[in-house]
Short mmCIF file of C-alpha atoms and ligand atoms in Angstrom, two decimals:
data_model
loop_
_atom_site.label_atom_id
_atom_site.label_comp_id
_atom_site.label_asym_id
_atom_site.label_seq_id
_atom_site.Cartn_x
_atom_site.Cartn_y
_atom_site.Cartn_z
CA MET A 8 -8.62 -18.43 12.46
CA LYS A 9 -7.81 -14.75 12.27
CA LYS A 10 -7.14 -13.31 15.68
CA PRO A 11 -7.20 -9.56 16.37
CA PHE A 12 -4.02 -8.03 17.81
CA VAL A 13 -6.12 -6.30 20.47
CA THR A 14 -8.33 -7.89 23.11
CA LEU A 15 -11.86 -6.89 24.08
CA GLU A 16 -10.50 -5.63 27.41
CA GLN A 17 -7.96 -3.41 25.63
CA LEU A 18 -10.64 -2.07 23.28
CA LYS A 19 -13.00 -1.28 26.17
CA GLU A 20 -10.20 0.72 27.75
CA ILE A 21 -9.27 2.47 24.49
CA THR A 22 -12.87 3.44 23.67
CA LYS A 23 -13.10 5.34 26.97
CA THR A 24 -10.73 7.88 25.41
CA TYR A 25 -11.22 7.37 21.69
CA PRO A 26 -14.75 6.72 20.46
CA THR A 27 -15.30 4.30 17.56
CA PRO A 28 -14.84 4.17 14.68
CA PHE A 29 -11.05 4.29 14.48
CA HIS A 30 -8.17 2.57 12.76
CA ILE A 31 -5.58 1.05 15.06
CA TYR A 32 -2.12 -0.16 14.04
CA ASP A 33 0.16 -2.71 15.71
CA GLU A 34 3.69 -1.30 16.05
CA LYS A 35 5.19 -4.62 17.11
CA GLY A 36 3.71 -6.45 14.13
CA ILE A 37 4.87 -3.74 11.71
CA ARG A 38 8.44 -3.81 13.01
CA GLU A 39 8.74 -7.61 13.11
CA ASN A 40 7.39 -7.92 9.57
CA ALA A 41 9.76 -5.22 8.25
CA ARG A 42 12.69 -7.11 9.83
CA ARG A 43 11.58 -10.39 8.22
CA LEU A 44 11.52 -8.72 4.79
CA LYS A 45 15.01 -7.33 5.33
CA ASP A 46 16.18 -10.77 6.41
CA ALA A 47 14.68 -12.43 3.35
CA PHE A 48 16.69 -10.14 1.06
CA SER A 49 19.82 -9.84 3.22
CA TRP A 50 21.74 -11.78 0.53
CA ASN A 51 21.55 -8.66 -1.66
CA LYS A 52 23.95 -5.95 -0.53
CA GLY A 53 21.97 -2.97 -1.80
CA PHE A 54 18.49 -4.20 -0.87
CA LYS A 55 16.01 -1.54 0.17
CA GLU A 56 12.26 -1.46 0.72
CA TYR A 57 10.56 1.78 -0.34
CA PHE A 58 7.22 1.71 1.47
CA ALA A 59 4.37 2.78 -0.82
CA VAL A 60 3.14 5.85 1.05
CA LYS A 61 -0.32 5.72 -0.54
CA ALA A 62 -1.06 2.53 1.41
CA THR A 63 -0.83 4.24 4.83
CA PRO A 64 0.06 7.92 4.56
CA ASN A 65 0.72 8.68 8.21
CA PRO A 66 4.00 10.26 9.36
CA PHE A 67 4.11 8.18 12.56
CA ILE A 68 3.86 4.96 10.54
CA LEU A 69 6.45 6.22 8.05
CA ASN A 70 8.74 7.05 10.95
CA ILE A 71 8.51 3.50 12.33
CA LEU A 72 9.42 2.14 8.89
CA LYS A 73 12.26 4.66 8.61
CA GLU A 74 13.66 3.35 11.88
CA GLU A 75 13.52 -0.13 10.36
CA GLY A 76 15.66 1.04 7.43
CA CYS A 77 12.93 1.54 4.84
CA GLY A 78 12.66 4.36 2.35
CA VAL A 79 9.41 5.64 0.82
CA ASP A 80 7.75 5.37 -2.57
CA CYS A 81 5.78 8.51 -3.41
CA ALA A 82 3.52 9.35 -6.34
CA SER A 83 2.20 12.84 -5.61
CA LEU A 84 3.15 16.27 -4.31
CA THR A 85 1.67 15.73 -0.84
CA GLU A 86 3.25 12.29 -0.51
CA LEU A 87 6.60 13.91 -1.29
CA MET A 88 5.84 16.62 1.27
CA MET A 89 5.05 13.99 3.89
CA ALA A 90 8.27 12.13 3.10
CA GLU A 91 10.19 15.39 3.53
CA ALA A 92 8.40 16.16 6.80
CA VAL A 93 9.40 12.77 8.24
CA GLY A 94 13.01 13.40 7.19
CA PHE A 95 13.42 11.17 4.16
CA THR A 96 15.83 12.63 1.61
CA GLY A 97 17.69 11.79 -1.58
CA ASP A 98 17.92 8.09 -2.35
CA GLU A 99 15.55 7.24 0.51
CA ILE A 100 12.74 8.49 -1.74
CA MET A 101 11.52 6.74 -4.87
CA PHE A 102 9.15 8.81 -7.00
CA SER A 103 7.05 6.28 -8.92
CA SER A 104 4.32 8.51 -10.31
CA ASN A 105 2.34 8.51 -13.52
CA VAL A 106 0.58 11.29 -15.47
CA THR A 107 2.92 13.50 -13.45
CA PRO A 108 2.30 17.26 -13.23
CA ALA A 109 5.38 19.47 -13.69
CA GLU A 110 5.34 20.77 -10.10
CA GLU A 111 5.68 17.20 -8.78
CA PHE A 112 8.79 16.53 -10.86
CA VAL A 113 10.18 19.84 -9.61
CA MET A 114 9.54 18.81 -6.00
CA ALA A 115 11.04 15.34 -6.57
CA ARG A 116 14.18 16.93 -8.04
CA LYS A 117 14.36 19.39 -5.13
CA LEU A 118 14.37 16.45 -2.68
CA ASN A 119 16.87 14.63 -4.88
CA ALA A 120 14.45 11.68 -4.99
CA THR A 121 15.10 8.84 -7.41
CA ILE A 122 12.65 9.41 -10.25
CA ASN A 123 11.02 6.39 -11.84
CA LEU A 124 9.61 7.52 -15.18
CA ASP A 125 6.28 6.01 -16.21
CA ASP A 126 6.43 6.94 -19.86
CA PHE A 127 8.79 7.51 -22.78
CA THR A 128 7.44 11.02 -23.36
CA HIS A 129 8.27 11.92 -19.76
CA ILE A 130 11.97 11.95 -20.65
CA GLU A 131 11.52 15.12 -22.64
CA TYR A 132 8.95 16.48 -20.18
CA LEU A 133 11.17 15.96 -17.14
CA GLU A 134 14.16 17.48 -18.92
CA LYS A 135 12.09 20.53 -19.78
CA VAL A 136 10.37 21.12 -16.43
CA ALA A 137 13.02 20.07 -13.90
CA GLY A 138 16.14 18.86 -15.68
CA LEU A 139 17.50 15.33 -15.84
CA PRO A 140 19.19 13.84 -12.76
CA LYS A 141 22.33 11.65 -12.80
CA ILE A 142 20.35 8.56 -11.86
CA ILE A 143 17.00 7.59 -13.31
CA SER A 144 14.65 4.62 -13.41
CA CYS A 145 12.13 3.60 -16.04
CA ARG A 146 8.98 1.55 -15.56
CA TYR A 147 8.59 -1.46 -17.83
CA ASN A 148 5.31 -2.88 -19.16
CA PRO A 149 5.82 -6.14 -21.07
CA GLY A 150 2.23 -6.07 -22.40
CA GLY A 151 0.19 -9.20 -22.96
CA VAL A 152 -0.75 -11.49 -20.10
CA PHE A 153 1.50 -12.12 -17.12
CA THR A 154 1.68 -15.75 -16.04
CA THR A 155 3.63 -17.77 -13.51
CA THR A 156 3.93 -21.55 -13.34
CA ASN A 157 0.83 -21.45 -11.10
CA GLY A 158 -1.36 -19.67 -13.65
CA ILE A 159 -2.36 -16.29 -14.96
CA MET A 160 -1.82 -13.44 -12.56
CA ASP A 161 -2.73 -10.25 -14.39
CA ASN A 162 -3.11 -8.38 -17.63
CA PRO A 163 -0.28 -5.83 -18.19
CA GLY A 164 -1.47 -5.33 -21.77
CA ASP A 165 -4.52 -3.53 -20.36
CA ALA A 166 -2.58 -1.44 -17.82
CA LYS A 167 -1.86 2.25 -18.36
CA TYR A 168 1.62 2.05 -16.85
CA GLY A 169 5.13 1.85 -18.17
CA PHE A 170 7.30 1.74 -21.31
CA THR A 171 7.21 -0.97 -23.98
CA LYS A 172 10.40 -3.01 -24.50
CA GLU A 173 11.36 -0.93 -27.55
CA GLN A 174 10.76 2.28 -25.62
CA MET A 175 12.95 1.05 -22.74
CA ILE A 176 15.87 0.46 -25.14
CA GLU A 177 15.40 3.75 -26.96
CA GLY A 178 14.76 5.62 -23.69
CA PHE A 179 17.90 4.33 -22.00
CA ARG A 180 19.91 5.29 -25.11
CA ILE A 181 18.55 8.83 -25.10
CA LEU A 182 18.98 9.27 -21.34
CA LYS A 183 22.57 8.04 -21.52
CA GLU A 184 23.33 10.47 -24.33
CA LYS A 185 21.87 13.25 -22.23
CA GLY A 186 24.27 12.47 -19.41
CA VAL A 187 22.36 10.13 -17.08
CA GLU A 188 24.95 7.89 -15.42
CA GLU A 189 23.06 5.23 -13.50
CA PHE A 190 19.83 3.39 -14.28
CA GLY A 191 17.05 1.50 -12.59
CA ILE A 192 14.35 -0.79 -13.95
CA HIS A 193 10.91 -1.00 -12.35
CA SER A 194 7.83 -3.09 -13.03
CA PHE A 195 4.55 -3.83 -11.25
CA LEU A 196 2.63 -6.59 -13.00
CA ALA A 197 0.16 -8.03 -10.49
CA SER A 198 -1.50 -6.85 -7.31
CA ASN A 199 -2.20 -8.66 -4.02
CA THR A 200 -0.55 -11.88 -5.17
CA ILE A 201 -0.98 -14.83 -2.82
CA SER A 202 1.85 -16.86 -4.32
CA ASN A 203 5.52 -17.22 -3.58
CA GLU A 204 6.03 -17.26 -7.37
CA TYR A 205 5.21 -13.65 -8.21
CA TYR A 206 8.45 -11.90 -7.28
CA PRO A 207 10.79 -14.64 -8.58
CA THR A 208 8.93 -14.73 -11.93
CA LEU A 209 8.94 -10.93 -12.22
CA ALA A 210 12.61 -10.85 -11.20
CA GLY A 211 13.45 -13.33 -13.97
CA ILE A 212 11.79 -11.09 -16.57
CA LEU A 213 13.51 -7.93 -15.29
CA PHE A 214 16.94 -9.55 -14.92
CA LYS A 215 16.84 -10.70 -18.56
CA LEU A 216 15.68 -7.26 -19.61
CA ALA A 217 18.54 -5.69 -17.63
CA ILE A 218 21.07 -7.78 -19.50
CA GLU A 219 19.51 -6.92 -22.85
CA LEU A 220 19.43 -3.21 -21.98
CA GLN A 221 23.03 -3.25 -20.87
CA GLU A 222 24.13 -5.07 -24.01
CA LYS A 223 22.18 -2.84 -26.39
CA THR A 224 22.75 0.53 -24.75
CA GLY A 225 25.87 0.12 -22.62
CA VAL A 226 24.20 1.68 -19.56
CA ASN A 227 25.19 1.03 -15.97
CA ILE A 228 22.26 -0.63 -14.20
CA LYS A 229 22.27 0.15 -10.50
CA PHE A 230 19.01 -1.33 -9.28
CA ILE A 231 16.01 -3.43 -10.17
CA ASN A 232 12.80 -2.43 -8.43
CA LEU A 233 10.30 -5.27 -8.01
CA SER A 234 7.76 -2.72 -6.77
CA GLY A 235 4.63 -3.80 -4.85
CA GLY A 236 2.20 -6.62 -5.33
CA ILE A 237 2.98 -9.15 -2.62
CA GLY A 238 -0.40 -9.87 -1.10
CA VAL A 239 -1.86 -10.82 2.25
CA PRO A 240 -4.44 -13.48 3.08
CA TYR A 241 -7.61 -11.45 3.60
CA ARG A 242 -9.60 -14.67 3.93
CA PRO A 243 -8.89 -16.99 6.84
CA GLU A 244 -8.58 -20.01 4.55
CA GLU A 245 -5.90 -18.39 2.36
CA LYS A 246 -2.30 -19.44 2.83
CA PRO A 247 0.02 -16.54 3.63
CA ASN A 248 3.06 -15.83 1.48
CA ASP A 249 6.38 -16.99 2.90
CA ILE A 250 8.72 -14.04 2.51
CA MET A 251 11.80 -16.19 3.11
CA VAL A 252 10.79 -18.46 0.19
CA ILE A 253 10.13 -15.38 -1.95
CA GLY A 254 13.54 -13.90 -1.07
CA GLU A 255 15.24 -17.20 -1.90
CA GLY A 256 13.31 -17.43 -5.19
CA VAL A 257 14.57 -14.00 -6.24
CA ARG A 258 18.08 -14.96 -5.14
CA LYS A 259 17.97 -18.08 -7.32
CA ALA A 260 16.94 -16.02 -10.37
CA TYR A 261 19.67 -13.49 -9.54
CA GLU A 262 22.34 -16.17 -9.35
CA GLU A 263 21.14 -17.92 -12.51
CA ILE A 264 20.65 -14.84 -14.68
CA LEU A 265 22.46 -11.74 -13.40
CA LEU A 266 25.61 -13.23 -11.86
CA PRO A 267 26.79 -15.02 -15.03
CA ALA A 268 26.30 -11.72 -16.89
CA GLY A 269 28.72 -10.03 -14.51
CA MET A 270 25.93 -7.99 -12.92
CA GLY A 271 26.36 -9.17 -9.34
CA ASP A 272 26.35 -5.65 -7.91
CA VAL A 273 22.79 -4.76 -8.94
CA ALA A 274 20.65 -3.77 -5.94
CA ILE A 275 17.14 -5.16 -5.45
CA TYR A 276 14.49 -2.69 -4.37
CA THR A 277 10.87 -3.27 -3.38
CA GLU A 278 7.95 -0.86 -3.02
CA LEU A 279 5.61 -2.93 -0.90
CA GLY A 280 2.57 -1.34 0.65
CA ARG A 281 -0.04 -3.96 1.43
CA TYR A 282 2.45 -6.56 2.59
CA MET A 283 4.08 -4.12 5.00
CA LEU A 284 0.95 -2.82 6.70
CA ALA A 285 -2.38 -4.49 5.84
CA PRO A 286 -2.42 -7.19 8.56
CA TYR A 287 -1.22 -4.71 11.18
CA GLY A 288 -4.28 -2.47 11.02
CA HIS A 289 -7.83 -2.97 12.25
CA LEU A 290 -10.89 -0.82 11.72
CA VAL A 291 -12.80 -0.89 15.01
CA ALA A 292 -16.50 -0.05 14.92
CA THR A 293 -19.60 -0.39 17.09
CA ALA A 294 -22.88 -2.01 16.09
CA ILE A 295 -25.43 0.82 16.42
CA HIS A 296 -28.50 -0.55 14.62
CA GLU A 297 -30.13 -3.80 13.60
CA LYS A 298 -32.71 -4.07 10.87
CA HIS A 299 -34.98 -6.94 9.88
CA ILE A 300 -36.51 -6.73 6.41
CA TYR A 301 -35.91 -9.16 3.56
CA LYS A 302 -32.46 -9.70 5.00
CA GLU A 303 -30.87 -9.22 8.39
CA TYR A 304 -28.74 -6.09 8.70
CA ILE A 305 -26.32 -4.81 11.31
CA GLY A 306 -25.46 -1.11 10.97
CA LEU A 307 -22.09 0.16 12.17
CA ASP A 308 -20.83 3.60 13.11
CA ALA A 309 -18.18 3.10 10.39
CA SER A 310 -18.85 3.24 6.65
CA ALA A 311 -17.11 3.02 3.29
CA VAL A 312 -15.68 6.43 4.18
CA ASN A 313 -13.42 4.54 6.61
CA LEU A 314 -12.81 1.49 4.40
CA MET A 315 -13.69 1.54 0.74
CA ARG A 316 -12.30 -1.76 -0.47
CA PRO A 317 -15.48 -3.84 0.01
CA ALA A 318 -17.60 -1.23 -1.82
CA MET A 319 -15.03 -0.61 -4.53
CA TYR A 320 -13.70 -4.11 -5.26
CA GLY A 321 -16.15 -6.38 -3.45
CA ALA A 322 -13.11 -7.16 -1.31
CA TYR A 323 -13.42 -9.58 1.59
CA HIS A 324 -12.41 -8.30 5.03
CA HIS A 325 -12.66 -10.70 7.92
CA ILE A 326 -14.77 -9.56 10.87
CA THR A 327 -14.43 -10.55 14.52
CA VAL A 328 -17.29 -9.75 16.89
CA MET A 329 -15.27 -9.04 20.00
CA GLY A 330 -16.01 -11.27 22.97
CA LYS A 331 -17.98 -13.70 20.80
CA GLU A 332 -15.05 -15.42 19.09
CA ASP A 333 -16.14 -18.85 20.34
CA ALA A 334 -19.90 -18.38 19.97
CA PRO A 335 -21.60 -20.31 17.15
CA HIS A 336 -21.54 -18.37 13.86
CA ASN A 337 -25.17 -19.07 13.13
CA CYS A 338 -26.54 -15.67 12.04
CA LYS A 339 -26.35 -14.48 8.45
CA TYR A 340 -25.88 -10.72 8.23
CA ASP A 341 -25.15 -7.89 5.87
CA ILE A 342 -22.87 -5.58 7.85
CA THR A 343 -23.43 -2.05 6.61
CA GLY A 344 -22.38 1.53 6.97
CA SER A 345 -24.63 4.58 6.84
CA LEU A 346 -23.96 5.99 3.38
CA CYS A 347 -26.86 6.52 1.00
CA GLU A 348 -25.24 4.03 -1.29
CA ASN A 349 -26.29 0.38 -1.27
CA ASN A 350 -22.74 -0.87 -1.81
CA ASP A 351 -21.78 0.51 1.61
CA LYS A 352 -21.49 -3.00 3.06
CA PHE A 353 -18.50 -4.41 4.91
CA ALA A 354 -19.87 -7.93 4.49
CA ILE A 355 -22.73 -9.57 2.62
CA ASP A 356 -24.40 -12.79 3.78
CA ARG A 357 -21.64 -13.29 6.37
CA MET A 358 -22.12 -15.99 9.00
CA LEU A 359 -21.37 -14.39 12.37
CA PRO A 360 -22.34 -14.85 15.99
CA LYS A 361 -25.51 -13.06 17.07
CA ILE A 362 -24.64 -9.37 17.25
CA ASP A 363 -26.12 -7.08 19.89
CA ILE A 364 -26.25 -3.29 19.76
CA GLY A 365 -23.10 -1.96 21.36
CA ASP A 366 -20.92 -4.90 20.32
CA LEU A 367 -17.43 -3.94 19.16
CA LEU A 368 -16.43 -5.31 15.76
CA VAL A 369 -12.89 -5.63 14.47
CA ILE A 370 -12.57 -5.47 10.69
CA HIS A 371 -9.27 -7.09 9.82
CA ASP A 372 -6.41 -6.25 7.44
CA THR A 373 -7.22 -2.57 7.08
CA GLY A 374 -3.65 -1.33 7.68
CA ALA A 375 -2.97 -0.66 3.99
CA HIS A 376 -5.28 0.91 1.39
CA GLY A 377 -7.78 1.30 4.26
CA PHE A 378 -7.94 4.74 5.84
CA SER A 379 -6.04 6.15 2.86
CA MET A 380 -8.70 5.34 0.27
CA GLY A 381 -11.33 7.09 2.36
CA TYR A 382 -13.45 9.89 1.02
CA ASN A 383 -16.11 12.21 2.41
CA TYR A 384 -19.28 11.07 0.68
CA ASN A 385 -22.48 12.15 2.43
CA GLY A 386 -20.26 14.58 4.34
CA LYS A 387 -19.19 11.73 6.59
CA LEU A 388 -15.96 12.41 8.40
CA LYS A 389 -12.79 10.36 8.49
CA SER A 390 -11.85 8.63 11.71
CA ALA A 391 -8.86 8.88 14.00
CA GLU A 392 -5.85 6.60 13.62
CA LEU A 393 -4.32 5.07 16.75
CA LEU A 394 -1.07 3.27 17.34
CA LEU A 395 -0.84 0.31 19.70
CA LYS A 396 2.75 0.72 20.79
CA GLU A 397 5.17 -2.04 21.67
CA ASP A 398 4.64 -1.34 25.40
CA LYS A 399 0.86 -1.77 24.83
CA SER A 400 0.12 1.91 25.39
CA VAL A 401 -2.01 3.69 22.80
CA GLN A 402 -1.05 6.86 20.97
CA MET A 403 -3.33 8.90 18.72
CA ILE A 404 -1.43 9.33 15.44
CA ARG A 405 -4.19 11.21 13.59
CA ARG A 406 -7.19 12.92 15.12
CA ALA A 407 -10.66 12.34 13.74
CA GLU A 408 -11.98 14.91 11.28
CA THR A 409 -14.42 17.48 12.60
CA PRO A 410 -17.14 19.35 10.70
CA LYS A 411 -14.75 22.31 10.68
CA ASP A 412 -12.28 20.26 8.60
CA TYR A 413 -15.06 19.37 6.18
CA PHE A 414 -16.14 22.97 5.72
CA THR A 415 -12.65 24.44 5.62
CA THR A 416 -12.56 24.72 1.83
CA PHE A 417 -15.38 27.27 2.19
CA ASP A 418 -13.27 29.44 4.49
CA PHE A 419 -13.33 32.21 1.87
CA THR A 420 -17.13 32.52 2.22
CA ASP A 421 -19.49 33.72 4.96
CA PHE A 422 -21.63 30.55 5.00
CA PHE A 423 -19.73 28.85 7.79
CA LYS A 424 -18.34 30.68 10.76
CA LEU A 425 -15.31 28.49 11.42
C1 LIG B 17 0.39 0.90 -5.23
C2 LIG B 17 1.82 0.81 -5.59
C3 LIG B 17 2.71 0.08 -4.79
C4 LIG B 17 2.29 -0.73 -3.61
O1 LIG B 17 1.41 -1.75 -3.96
P1 LIG B 17 0.96 -2.86 -2.92
O2 LIG B 17 -0.04 -3.66 -3.66
O3 LIG B 17 0.38 -2.13 -1.77
O4 LIG B 17 2.17 -3.62 -2.53
C5 LIG B 17 4.04 0.09 -5.16
N1 LIG B 17 4.48 0.79 -6.23
C6 LIG B 17 3.66 1.51 -7.01
C7 LIG B 17 4.21 2.26 -8.16
C8 LIG B 17 2.30 1.54 -6.72
O5 LIG B 17 1.48 2.23 -7.50
#
């Protein structure tokens, strides 16, 4: 069973100050999980997690992760600006962008971030718009289909990212000639993997590539970035990943492949987003309508504006009707938001306890790619974000949008007196 990290009593207290809908994050859970990850890779001297900012772009969350020793992975100008605002600098920032505008490379260079190039042609582009740094990383795309011993995981051959093998070799050669001194290798081949095999398999591929690149180009490889992709069990029946097993699996590949090649000083980096935050966020909403037509509907005060994954990917998010955890789940509902868009459904044909108007619902695993994917369709406004602190007090870490925020891009006109 999935159990919320807040109780009904806590939520009743919180909603006196902060009306639903809101996202709430569990500081204790975030910190403990970050420490487990660090533990799992403690065998590697240079290990560092660069949290993927896009998953949960909130400076308070980034600050918690900073205190736990994490860096940040950015992919846009504003993500870089947020990293700077929180105090990340230099090698605490990985810039893993693609289709990168010149101004973003300029900003990344200004912050002395480690740039992870997505494409061969970006070598020339970066040199032209911002100059080449002393250390650089390149993103690898092996093409074809990516498989582990457990089966097929994804289809890199269809993905827009990265360099081909030949481009990696040629690119490293060119970069070395142009004075780059240290190199990184990055690859992201499968998303939301529920398997302890993903990282070790990916590591094996990248470690062999590192050896080949070193042999063919003579470069000094400083780090290998396994990027994101470790998943979380959104469904209650799914088995969670064991980060200790994953860390040991990568270690085994490291000792079998890199050590004998004399590359025992290569640092392992990760850029996890979902794994770091998803389980430690809830979207809390109130049931405000029920509707009985050809199906039974419960309408919430939240919508896809607050959580887009179900509408966008048909993603499953577990729902707890607070205070009714032990009641029989004998009602079949579609749980919907208010957008004029029929895919605005948090759940379809979900068996739940009988829901009454005013019931509080917790939508689970919204801590990553939740709030951040939100949009403003139908002029609906984004919610507040709250932090449940380790001492159980609650801090607002982002206020809810107001109509004024929505209309602010018309501030040059006379239509809205702001
Ligand atoms: C999205 C992304 C991540 C994080 O992915 P998760 O699935 O959240 O772990 C890491 N690196 C890059 C380059 C990404 O685009």
